[in-house]
Coordinates of N, CA, C and O in Angstrom, one line a residue:
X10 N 95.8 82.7 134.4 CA 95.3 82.9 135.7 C 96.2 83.8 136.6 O 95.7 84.7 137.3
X11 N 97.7 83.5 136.4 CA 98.4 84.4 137.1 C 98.7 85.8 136.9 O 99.2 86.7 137.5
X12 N 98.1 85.8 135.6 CA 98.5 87.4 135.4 C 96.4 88.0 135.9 O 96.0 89.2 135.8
X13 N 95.8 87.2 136.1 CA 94.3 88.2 136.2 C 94.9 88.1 137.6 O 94.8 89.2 138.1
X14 N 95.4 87.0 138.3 CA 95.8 87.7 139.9 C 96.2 89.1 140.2 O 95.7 89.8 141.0
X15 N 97.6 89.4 139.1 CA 98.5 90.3 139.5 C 99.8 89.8 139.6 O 100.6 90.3 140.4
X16 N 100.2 88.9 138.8 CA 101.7 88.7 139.6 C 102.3 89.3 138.4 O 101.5 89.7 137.5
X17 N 103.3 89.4 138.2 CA 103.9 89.8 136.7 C 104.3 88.7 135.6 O 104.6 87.5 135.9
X18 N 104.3 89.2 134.5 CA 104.6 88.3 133.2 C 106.0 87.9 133.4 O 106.9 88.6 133.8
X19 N 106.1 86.7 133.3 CA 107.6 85.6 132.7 C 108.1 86.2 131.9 O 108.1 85.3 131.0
X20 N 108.6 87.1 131.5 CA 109.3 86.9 130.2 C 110.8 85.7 130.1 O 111.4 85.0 131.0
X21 N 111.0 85.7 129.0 CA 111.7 85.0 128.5 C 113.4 85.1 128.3 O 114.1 84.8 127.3
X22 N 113.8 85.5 129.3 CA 115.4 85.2 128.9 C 116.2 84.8 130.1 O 117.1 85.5 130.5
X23 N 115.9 83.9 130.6 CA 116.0 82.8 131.9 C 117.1 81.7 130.5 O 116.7 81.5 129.3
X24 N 118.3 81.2 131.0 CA 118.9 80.1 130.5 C 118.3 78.8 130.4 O 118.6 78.3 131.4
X25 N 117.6 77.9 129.8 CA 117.3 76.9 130.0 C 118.1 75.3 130.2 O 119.2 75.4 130.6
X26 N 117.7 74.5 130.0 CA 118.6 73.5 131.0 C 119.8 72.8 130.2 O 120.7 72.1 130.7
X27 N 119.7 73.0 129.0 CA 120.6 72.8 127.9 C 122.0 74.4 128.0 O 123.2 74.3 127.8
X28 N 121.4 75.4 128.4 CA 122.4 76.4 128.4 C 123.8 76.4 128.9 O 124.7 77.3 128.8
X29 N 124.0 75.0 129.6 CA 125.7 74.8 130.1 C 126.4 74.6 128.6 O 127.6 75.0 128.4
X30 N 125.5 73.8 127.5 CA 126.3 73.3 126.4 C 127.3 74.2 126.2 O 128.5 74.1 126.2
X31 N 126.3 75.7 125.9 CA 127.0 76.6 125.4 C 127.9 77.3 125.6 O 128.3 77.9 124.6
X32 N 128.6 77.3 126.9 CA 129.7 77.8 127.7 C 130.9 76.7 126.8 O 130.5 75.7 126.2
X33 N 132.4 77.3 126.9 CA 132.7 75.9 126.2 C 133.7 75.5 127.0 O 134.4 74.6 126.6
X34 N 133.9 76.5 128.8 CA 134.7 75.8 129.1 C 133.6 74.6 130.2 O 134.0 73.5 130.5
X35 N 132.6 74.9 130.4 CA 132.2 73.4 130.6 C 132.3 72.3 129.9 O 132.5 71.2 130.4
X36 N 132.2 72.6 128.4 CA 132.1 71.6 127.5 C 133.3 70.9 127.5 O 133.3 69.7 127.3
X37 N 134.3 71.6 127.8 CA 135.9 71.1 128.0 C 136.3 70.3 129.4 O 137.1 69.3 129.4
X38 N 135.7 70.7 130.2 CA 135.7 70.2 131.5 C 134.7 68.9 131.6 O 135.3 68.0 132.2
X39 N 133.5 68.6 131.2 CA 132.8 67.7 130.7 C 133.3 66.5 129.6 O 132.8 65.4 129.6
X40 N 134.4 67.0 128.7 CA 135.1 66.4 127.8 C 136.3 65.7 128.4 O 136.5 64.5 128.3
X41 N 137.1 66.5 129.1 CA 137.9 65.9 130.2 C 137.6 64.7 131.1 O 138.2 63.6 130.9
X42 N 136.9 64.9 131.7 CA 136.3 63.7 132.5 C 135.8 62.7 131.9 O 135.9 61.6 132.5
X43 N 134.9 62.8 130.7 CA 135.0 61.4 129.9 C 136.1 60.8 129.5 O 136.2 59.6 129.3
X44 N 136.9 61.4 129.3 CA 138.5 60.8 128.7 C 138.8 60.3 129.5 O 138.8 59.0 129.4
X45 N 139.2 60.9 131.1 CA 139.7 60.1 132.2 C 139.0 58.8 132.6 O 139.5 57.8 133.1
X46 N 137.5 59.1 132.3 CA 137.0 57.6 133.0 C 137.0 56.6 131.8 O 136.5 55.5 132.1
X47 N 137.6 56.7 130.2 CA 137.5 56.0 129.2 C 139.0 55.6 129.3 O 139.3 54.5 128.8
X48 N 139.9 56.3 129.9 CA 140.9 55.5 130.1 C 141.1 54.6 130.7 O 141.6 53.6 130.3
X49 N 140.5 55.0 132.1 CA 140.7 53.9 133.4 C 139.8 52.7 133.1 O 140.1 51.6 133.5
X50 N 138.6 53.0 132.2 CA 138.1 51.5 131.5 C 138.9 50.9 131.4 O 139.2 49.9 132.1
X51 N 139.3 51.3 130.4 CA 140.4 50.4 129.3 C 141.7 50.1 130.2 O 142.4 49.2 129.9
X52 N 142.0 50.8 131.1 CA 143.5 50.0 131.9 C 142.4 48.7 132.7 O 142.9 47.6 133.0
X53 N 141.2 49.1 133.0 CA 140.6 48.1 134.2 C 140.8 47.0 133.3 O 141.7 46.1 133.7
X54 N 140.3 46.9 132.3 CA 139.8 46.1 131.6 C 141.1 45.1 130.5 O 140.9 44.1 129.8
X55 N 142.1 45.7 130.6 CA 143.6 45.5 130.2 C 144.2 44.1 131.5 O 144.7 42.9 131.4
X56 N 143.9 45.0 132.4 CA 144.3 44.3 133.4 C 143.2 42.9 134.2 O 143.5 42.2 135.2
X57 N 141.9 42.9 133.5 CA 141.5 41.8 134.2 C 141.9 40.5 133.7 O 142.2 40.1 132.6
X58 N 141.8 39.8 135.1 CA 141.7 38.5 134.4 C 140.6 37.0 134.8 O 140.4 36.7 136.0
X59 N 140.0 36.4 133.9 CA 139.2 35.5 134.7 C 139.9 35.0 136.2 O 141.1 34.8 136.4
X60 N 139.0 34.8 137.0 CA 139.0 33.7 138.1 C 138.6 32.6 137.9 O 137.4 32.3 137.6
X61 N 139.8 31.3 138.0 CA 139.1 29.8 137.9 C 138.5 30.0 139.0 O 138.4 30.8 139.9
X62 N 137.6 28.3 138.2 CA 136.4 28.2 138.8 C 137.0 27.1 140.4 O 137.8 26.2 140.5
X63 N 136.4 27.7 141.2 CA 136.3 27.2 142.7 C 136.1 25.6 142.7 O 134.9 25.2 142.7
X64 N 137.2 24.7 142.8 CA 136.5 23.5 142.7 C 136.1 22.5 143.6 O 135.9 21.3 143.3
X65 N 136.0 23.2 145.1 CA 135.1 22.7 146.1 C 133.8 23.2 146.5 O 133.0 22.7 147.3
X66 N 133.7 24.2 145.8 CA 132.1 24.8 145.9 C 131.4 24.2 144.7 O 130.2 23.9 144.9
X67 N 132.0 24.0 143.5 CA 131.5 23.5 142.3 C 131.0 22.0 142.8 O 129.8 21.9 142.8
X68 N 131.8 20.8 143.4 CA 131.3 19.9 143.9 C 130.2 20.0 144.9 O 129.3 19.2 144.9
X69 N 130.4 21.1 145.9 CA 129.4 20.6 146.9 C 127.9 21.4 146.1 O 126.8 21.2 146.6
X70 N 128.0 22.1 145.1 CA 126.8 22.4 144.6 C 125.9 21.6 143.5 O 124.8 21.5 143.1
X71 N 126.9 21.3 143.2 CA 126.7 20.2 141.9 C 127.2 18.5 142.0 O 127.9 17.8 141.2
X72 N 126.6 18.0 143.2 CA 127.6 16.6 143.3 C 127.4 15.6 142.1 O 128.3 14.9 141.7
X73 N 126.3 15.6 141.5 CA 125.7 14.7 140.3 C 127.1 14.8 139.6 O 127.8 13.8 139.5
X74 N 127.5 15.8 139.2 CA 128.5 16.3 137.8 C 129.8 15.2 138.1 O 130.5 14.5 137.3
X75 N 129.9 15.3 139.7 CA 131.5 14.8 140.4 C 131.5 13.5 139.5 O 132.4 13.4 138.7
X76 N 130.6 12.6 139.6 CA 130.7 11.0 139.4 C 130.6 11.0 137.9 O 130.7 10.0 137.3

């Protein structure tokens, strides 16, 4: 329909949405930043530690358990 209007043909050498892959300093830059956030996982996660359990809230929520 757009071309019996008049507008002109699309051709085809427009990048499409995958065309960053191909560059490779994005790919490096994109590779970068998963490292840094797979690190900081692993230090978060190094470093946690449970929290005991609160044992005046556990009573007042649960009084049956106390006795």
């Amino acid at each position: 329909m757009e071309l019996q209007t008049g507008k002109p043909q699309k051709k085809g050498n427009k990048p499409g949405p995958a065309y960053a892959y191909n560059i490779k300093k994005l790919r490096d830059q994109e590779m970068h930043l998963a490292e840094q956030a797979q690190r900081s996982y692993e230090r978060f996660v190094e470093t946690w530690r449970p929290r005991p359990p609160n044992q005046k809230a556990r009573g007042r929520l649960n009084p049956a358990r106390l006795e």
